Amino acid sequence: MLKIIVPIKQVPETGNVKMDPETGTMVRDGVVSIVNPLDLYSIETALMLKEKYGATVTVLTMGPLNAVKGLKEAIAMGCDDGYILSDRAFAGADTWSTAYALVNAIKRIGDYDLILAGERATDGDTGQVGPNIASGLDIPLATYVRKVNDLDLEHKTITVERSVEEGIETLQLPLPCLLTVVKEISYPRLPTLRGKKKAKTVEIPVLTAEDLGLNREFLGLKGSPTRVVSTKSPKVTRNGQMVTIKDDQDVIEAVDALIAFLEERQLI
Amino acid sequence: MSEKNTKVWTIAEAANGKLKSVSYELLARGRSLADACSEQLVSVLIGANVSKAELTTLIQHGADLVISVQDPALEAFIVETYSNVLIDLVQQMKPNIILAAATNNGRTLMPHVAMRLHTGLTADCTDLQIDLTTGDLLQTRPAIGGNILATIKTPNHRPQMATVRPRSTQPLPADPSRTGHILQISLKPELVDKRVKLLSFEAETADESNLQDSDVIVSGGRGMKKADNFQLLHDLASLLGGKVGASRDAVDRGWARYPQQVGLSGKTVLPKLYIALGISGAIQHLAGMKTAETIVAVNTDPNAAIFQVVDFGIVGDAFQVLPELISRLEERKS
Ligand SMILES: Cc1cc2nc3c(=O)[nH]c(=O)nc-3n(C[C@H](O)[C@H](O)[C@H](O)COP(=O)(O)OP(=O)(O)OC[C@H]3O[C@@H](n4cnc5c(N)ncnc54)[C@H](O)[C@@H]3O)c2cc1C
Ligand SMILES: Cc1cc2nc3c(=O)[nH]c(=O)nc-3n(C[C@H](O)[C@H](O)[C@H](O)COP(=O)(O)OP(=O)(O)OC[C@H]3O[C@@H](n4cnc5c(N)ncnc54)[C@H](O)[C@@H]3O)c2cc1C
């Protein structure tokens, strides 16, 4: 049977992100963590393939132990099982180091036909981990996939549509391969009652750096080629010019003022 | 690391034999870095069908050397092959800095290369400086939905690599008197990876294509009330030579398509002019557009968050403002 692995990331819910105006860092206290919203689309894609072709879907995350919550949500949606990579040594990993750990975890999980990653995580926002993993495993990669056209189980190939700025490519990849998917591909389903029951009882194995025999030099903040040296919150408010329309005459004046403004900025 | 790996590279992109404007934007970035540390600026093109005359424009826009690897086998962007070619060049010539475009292809190629070269890659940078004492590239990028600007460096690994957001800088004006060399390198057959096949390509002709390339974006949200009303936005956009964008709410309602969505889970855009109509300005929407050069909004609610980021705001009904604005712009045209 087809084996699909979906790496998912636990991220802070950004709807209520608060920035500390003094330090310019994110206030983490009381911020709820959720499954990266863009990972719901890769989960959904996996579940659609499971329904159509039969498959087992394994979700995988690297993060603090409470990220198990996200794996359970995915299982409640219909995924079969999950693994968490959790170890203090992973803290502060950049994309290279994150991918190094995930690549080795995937090798440990073993046989797989397809890896479906999200387009990007809404916090780190790099979109690099998916391509990193494909490169590290040396399996074919298609990014920005907006549609799976066909999966040929006999010839072990998958045909997909990939979005680029100029249009849409149709690519054929041999299995195993890695796809990163965009939102257009599907609409995520809600958890089911049966799924929720399963999520309650399912065992989620915890994998540590030692379990995977990882090189400590490559882990966490210390093992990351990139380093965040400073952060600041950009100024948002622009104190723009405002006009208010109260009656019909105001409409003409407001549009006059807007046209004058656009002319002044040489935009028209 | 080695003091000798001191060249600045930019990765050019082409489509149908024409270089994309982002190739020149990268040269403007690269030129200022190369000048700061008195280094050569190299533009690397991997592809097919780009003429020598076209390559010369890279020199006119700031390159000292153009490295061109062209072959029919490179006509399609197959990341595995492009990655092999770029890694091979890097291993031979040891650049210190590589800048690529944060386009869909650039964002695919560079992490693929970074993983194998075991080096750092900073995504989607909007500012680049060099620390002259250490030679470290200071790479600034928005993260966490545009809520913070992080400055990142790669202190112990080389090359230092970054993708740079398209349209975040202007190309230098072409200078026909600039001189430089073009080095044509032939493709080594063993670098071609035949696993993935491009079966077909369909150019996007629809209005929403290249939202990120557009100088003007006219976006609508739930305040536009229904799909038909988006026609007004198309009318305004075509008068301004722009494209139509949308909030997620409008996309979810089927009034616009997903490629038109601006925001955290849609596109990040950086036009000269962004006009928001009937959009409240949720933080996730702002994440995709608040760095636009000029922002204009029309909203009936004087307290709408969108007004915090505008350069010009009208508190009023979009259905009063739009027809008036459209007819005035039509008058000006004729
Ligand atoms: C402000 C800030 C800026 C940063 N900038 C950079 C940078 O420029 N370069 C850099 O190398 N690092 C950077 N990082 C670090 C980076 O955020 C982390 O490495 C993070 O672990 C993964 O990157 P991402 O969030 O960008 O994920 P993305 O690469 O955007 O995630 C894409 C997909 O990869 C998978 N995935 C990602 N993380 C995990 C995980 N932990 N477990 C399972 N699957 C996962 C998911 O499928 C996800 O949808 C930055 C961090 C911060 C806080
Ligand atoms: C994880 C996550 C990711 C998200 N990603 C995105 C994203 O990428 N992009 C995005 O846009 N949203 C995103 N959202 C959703 C976002 O939070 C908002 O719900 C959404 O942007 C609201 O869209 P809106 O402004 O069109 O609608 P509303 O917030 O309902 O605003 C409608 C506005 O129209 C005004 N209005 C009404 N009638 C008129 C009229 N006649 N004339 C003028 N104004 C009028 C109202 O005053 C109101 O301000 C995301 C949310 C989450 C949780």
XYZ file of N, CA, C and O and ligand atoms in Angstrom, chain A residues 11-15 34-38 120 122 183, chain B residues 220-225 246-253 255 258 261-267 274 276-288 298-307 314-321, ligand 2:
325
model
N 2.907 26.077 15.151
C 3.273 27.499 15.084
C 2.394 28.309 16.034
O 1.304 27.866 16.396
N 2.857 29.492 16.455
C 1.966 30.326 17.263
C 0.818 30.829 16.400
O 0.998 31.124 15.218
N -0.355 30.902 16.970
C -1.500 31.441 16.244
C -1.247 32.944 16.059
O -1.147 33.689 17.028
N -1.097 33.346 14.793
C -0.643 34.721 14.575
C -1.772 35.727 14.612
O -1.527 36.921 14.638
N -3.014 35.233 14.611
C -4.143 36.145 14.700
C -4.020 37.038 15.923
O -4.471 38.174 15.915
N -0.862 26.313 17.178
C -1.773 25.598 16.273
C -0.940 24.872 15.222
O 0.251 25.134 15.070
N -1.580 23.972 14.500
C -0.917 23.367 13.348
C -0.758 24.475 12.303
O -1.717 25.213 12.027
N 0.440 24.609 11.747
C 0.662 25.580 10.675
C -0.509 25.524 9.689
O -0.755 24.483 9.082
N -1.255 26.629 9.532
C -2.463 26.582 8.700
C -2.210 26.034 7.299
O -3.053 25.350 6.724
N -1.021 26.283 6.742
C -0.748 25.796 5.391
C -0.452 24.297 5.362
O -0.454 23.678 4.297
N 4.829 26.801 3.276
C 5.707 27.461 4.231
C 5.001 27.502 5.578
O 3.789 27.340 5.650
N 3.851 29.630 8.910
C 3.467 31.043 9.034
C 4.332 31.809 10.037
O 4.210 33.014 10.142
N -2.314 26.230 -1.175
C -3.668 26.243 -0.664
C -4.727 25.842 -1.696
O -5.751 25.260 -1.355
N -10.110 43.899 -3.452
C -11.431 43.993 -2.850
C -11.612 42.963 -1.757
O -11.008 41.890 -1.796
N -12.464 43.294 -0.787
C -12.762 42.379 0.306
C -14.248 42.158 0.445
O -15.020 42.415 -0.494
N -14.639 41.715 1.625
C -16.036 41.377 1.862
C -16.953 42.577 1.657
O -18.117 42.425 1.288
N -16.405 43.777 1.870
C -17.200 44.982 1.674
C -17.637 45.189 0.226
O -18.475 46.053 -0.053
N -17.103 44.403 -0.715
C -17.532 44.520 -2.114
C -18.888 43.827 -2.333
O -19.453 43.873 -3.414
N -19.351 43.113 -1.322
C -20.715 42.558 -1.257
C -21.009 41.369 -2.172
O -21.681 40.440 -1.778
N -7.299 40.379 -3.793
C -8.454 40.169 -2.939
C -8.035 39.769 -1.534
O -6.920 39.306 -1.323
N -8.946 39.958 -0.586
C -8.729 39.440 0.769
C -9.118 37.972 0.766
O -9.762 37.479 -0.172
N -8.762 37.286 1.829
C -9.116 35.875 1.893
C -10.619 35.694 1.938
O -11.158 34.748 1.359
N -11.274 36.594 2.621
C -12.721 36.485 2.715
C -13.358 36.491 1.320
O -14.241 35.684 1.021
N -12.886 37.394 0.466
C -13.430 37.471 -0.885
C -13.095 36.204 -1.689
O -13.908 35.729 -2.486
N -11.912 35.655 -1.454
C -11.521 34.423 -2.151
C -12.379 33.259 -1.658
O -12.904 32.468 -2.453
N -12.560 33.188 -0.335
C -13.366 32.090 0.217
C -14.803 32.128 -0.300
O -15.449 31.104 -0.449
N -15.296 33.333 -0.573
C -16.654 33.460 -1.106
C -16.719 33.226 -2.612
O -17.793 33.331 -3.206
N -15.422 35.132 -4.965
C -15.477 36.364 -5.764
C -14.174 36.580 -6.521
O -14.121 37.350 -7.478
N -7.794 32.042 -5.760
C -6.718 32.001 -4.778
C -5.428 32.713 -5.204
O -4.810 33.400 -4.387
N -5.214 36.103 -3.894
C -5.266 36.411 -2.457
C -3.974 37.053 -1.968
O -2.884 36.546 -2.188
N -4.147 38.165 -1.296
C -3.013 38.879 -0.717
C -3.025 38.631 0.783
O -4.072 38.739 1.423
N -1.889 38.281 1.339
C -1.816 38.133 2.780
C -0.992 36.953 3.213
O -0.331 36.311 2.407
N -1.095 36.688 4.493
C -0.283 35.659 5.131
C -0.363 34.319 4.418
O 0.652 33.676 4.180
N -1.569 33.881 4.077
C -1.674 32.593 3.395
C -1.892 32.787 1.899
O -2.313 31.877 1.207
N -1.590 33.973 1.406
C -1.653 34.230 -0.030
C -0.342 34.849 -0.472
O 0.719 34.452 -0.021
N -0.431 35.850 -1.349
C 0.782 36.466 -1.889
C 1.261 37.639 -1.035
O 0.462 38.349 -0.439
N -1.130 50.326 -3.889
C -2.078 49.291 -3.459
C -3.356 49.993 -3.030
O -3.330 50.867 -2.159
N -7.071 49.344 -1.466
C -7.903 48.346 -0.785
C -9.325 48.870 -0.662
O -9.540 49.937 -0.088
N -10.277 48.118 -1.183
C -11.673 48.543 -1.115
C -12.489 47.516 -0.347
O -12.493 46.333 -0.707
N -13.137 47.953 0.712
C -13.963 47.037 1.500
C -13.149 45.938 2.152
O -13.603 44.804 2.263
N -11.943 46.282 2.561
C -11.066 45.340 3.273
C -10.793 45.938 4.649
O -10.405 47.099 4.755
N -10.999 45.118 5.699
C -10.896 45.675 7.049
C -9.452 45.913 7.478
O -9.187 46.784 8.300
N -8.522 45.123 6.937
C -7.119 45.297 7.331
C -6.725 44.385 8.473
O -5.951 44.774 9.354
N -7.232 43.133 8.438
C -6.815 42.125 9.425
C -5.306 41.949 9.327
O -4.726 42.099 8.250
N -4.699 41.585 10.457
C -3.238 41.482 10.497
C -2.719 40.541 9.407
O -1.673 40.784 8.807
N -3.499 39.488 9.119
C -3.041 38.538 8.088
C -3.110 39.147 6.692
O -2.384 38.734 5.796
N -3.996 40.083 6.478
C -4.025 40.757 5.181
C -2.866 41.760 5.108
O -2.139 41.796 4.111
N -2.701 42.518 6.188
C -1.613 43.510 6.218
C -0.265 42.852 5.962
O 0.615 43.433 5.310
N -0.112 41.614 6.451
C 1.166 40.920 6.294
C 1.580 40.843 4.831
O 2.759 40.809 4.518
N 0.603 40.822 3.931
C 0.928 40.649 2.520
C 1.096 41.939 1.748
O 1.531 41.902 0.591
N -10.423 52.550 0.883
C -11.778 53.081 1.007
C -12.544 52.104 1.886
O -12.596 50.898 1.585
N -13.117 52.595 2.973
C -13.845 51.729 3.888
C -14.880 52.574 4.624
O -14.606 53.719 4.979
N -16.062 52.005 4.845
C -17.126 52.753 5.522
C -16.859 52.918 7.018
O -17.433 53.797 7.655
N -15.999 52.063 7.558
C -15.744 52.097 8.997
C -14.509 52.950 9.311
O -13.390 52.573 8.962
N -14.716 54.111 9.993
C -13.562 54.986 10.263
C -12.519 54.314 11.144
O -11.357 54.714 11.150
N -12.912 53.265 11.882
C -11.964 52.595 12.777
C -11.313 51.363 12.148
O -10.610 50.617 12.831
N -11.568 51.125 10.869
C -10.986 49.937 10.227
C -9.455 49.985 10.340
O -8.834 51.029 10.141
N -8.874 48.827 10.656
C -7.421 48.753 10.880
C -6.627 49.134 9.630
O -5.500 49.609 9.724
N -7.210 48.951 8.477
C -6.500 49.261 7.231
C -6.043 50.724 7.208
O -4.996 51.053 6.662
N -6.819 51.603 7.879
C -6.475 53.033 7.848
C -5.169 53.339 8.584
O -4.584 54.389 8.388
N -10.064 57.041 2.501
C -11.390 57.643 2.369
C -12.355 56.840 3.233
O -12.528 55.636 3.022
N -12.966 57.519 4.216
C -14.020 56.888 4.991
C -15.291 57.100 4.190
O -15.791 58.225 4.096
N -15.754 56.033 3.564
C -16.929 56.185 2.723
C -17.264 54.891 2.015
O -16.580 53.877 2.185
N -18.327 54.962 1.216
C -18.872 53.792 0.554
C -18.127 53.542 -0.765
O -18.081 54.416 -1.639
N -17.588 52.360 -0.902
C -16.836 52.016 -2.118
C -17.712 52.164 -3.361
O -17.211 52.498 -4.441
N -19.023 51.937 -3.199
C -19.894 51.986 -4.372
C -20.232 53.419 -4.784
O -20.788 53.659 -5.841
N -19.882 54.381 -3.931
C -19.967 55.790 -4.336
C -18.636 56.236 -4.931
O -18.598 56.933 -5.932
N -17.555 55.801 -4.283
C -16.233 56.274 -4.694
C -15.808 55.671 -6.034
O -15.309 56.379 -6.912
C -4.001 31.704 9.689
C -4.782 32.741 8.952
C -4.350 33.147 7.703
C -5.038 34.160 7.018
N -4.566 34.578 5.807
C -5.175 35.613 5.194
C -4.680 36.123 3.957
O -3.699 35.614 3.380
N -5.297 37.184 3.399
C -6.388 37.771 3.980
O -6.888 38.750 3.410
N -6.893 37.281 5.107
C -6.322 36.212 5.735
N -6.886 35.732 6.874
C -8.224 36.189 7.268
C -8.239 37.525 8.003
O -8.096 37.291 9.392
C -9.577 38.242 7.762
O -10.632 37.399 8.166
C -9.821 38.675 6.321
O -8.686 39.355 5.815
C -11.029 39.567 6.261
O -11.333 39.913 4.953
P -12.075 41.270 4.608
O -11.252 42.426 5.069
O -12.426 41.199 3.178
O -13.426 41.129 5.418
P -13.943 41.911 6.737
O -12.939 41.825 7.831
O -15.296 41.401 6.966
O -13.977 43.413 6.273
C -14.893 43.948 5.370
C -14.710 45.446 5.424
O -15.496 46.061 4.428
C -16.003 47.290 4.934
N -17.165 47.637 4.137
C -18.410 47.111 4.166
N -19.204 47.692 3.239
C -18.447 48.599 2.601
C -18.703 49.516 1.543
N -19.889 49.605 0.958
N -17.704 50.327 1.146
C -16.476 50.262 1.743
N -16.184 49.413 2.754
C -17.164 48.581 3.157
C -16.288 46.989 6.391
O -16.283 48.187 7.147
C -15.126 46.070 6.743
O -14.026 46.814 7.270
C -6.206 34.723 7.576
C -6.649 34.283 8.818
C -5.955 33.312 9.522
C -6.449 32.884 10.873
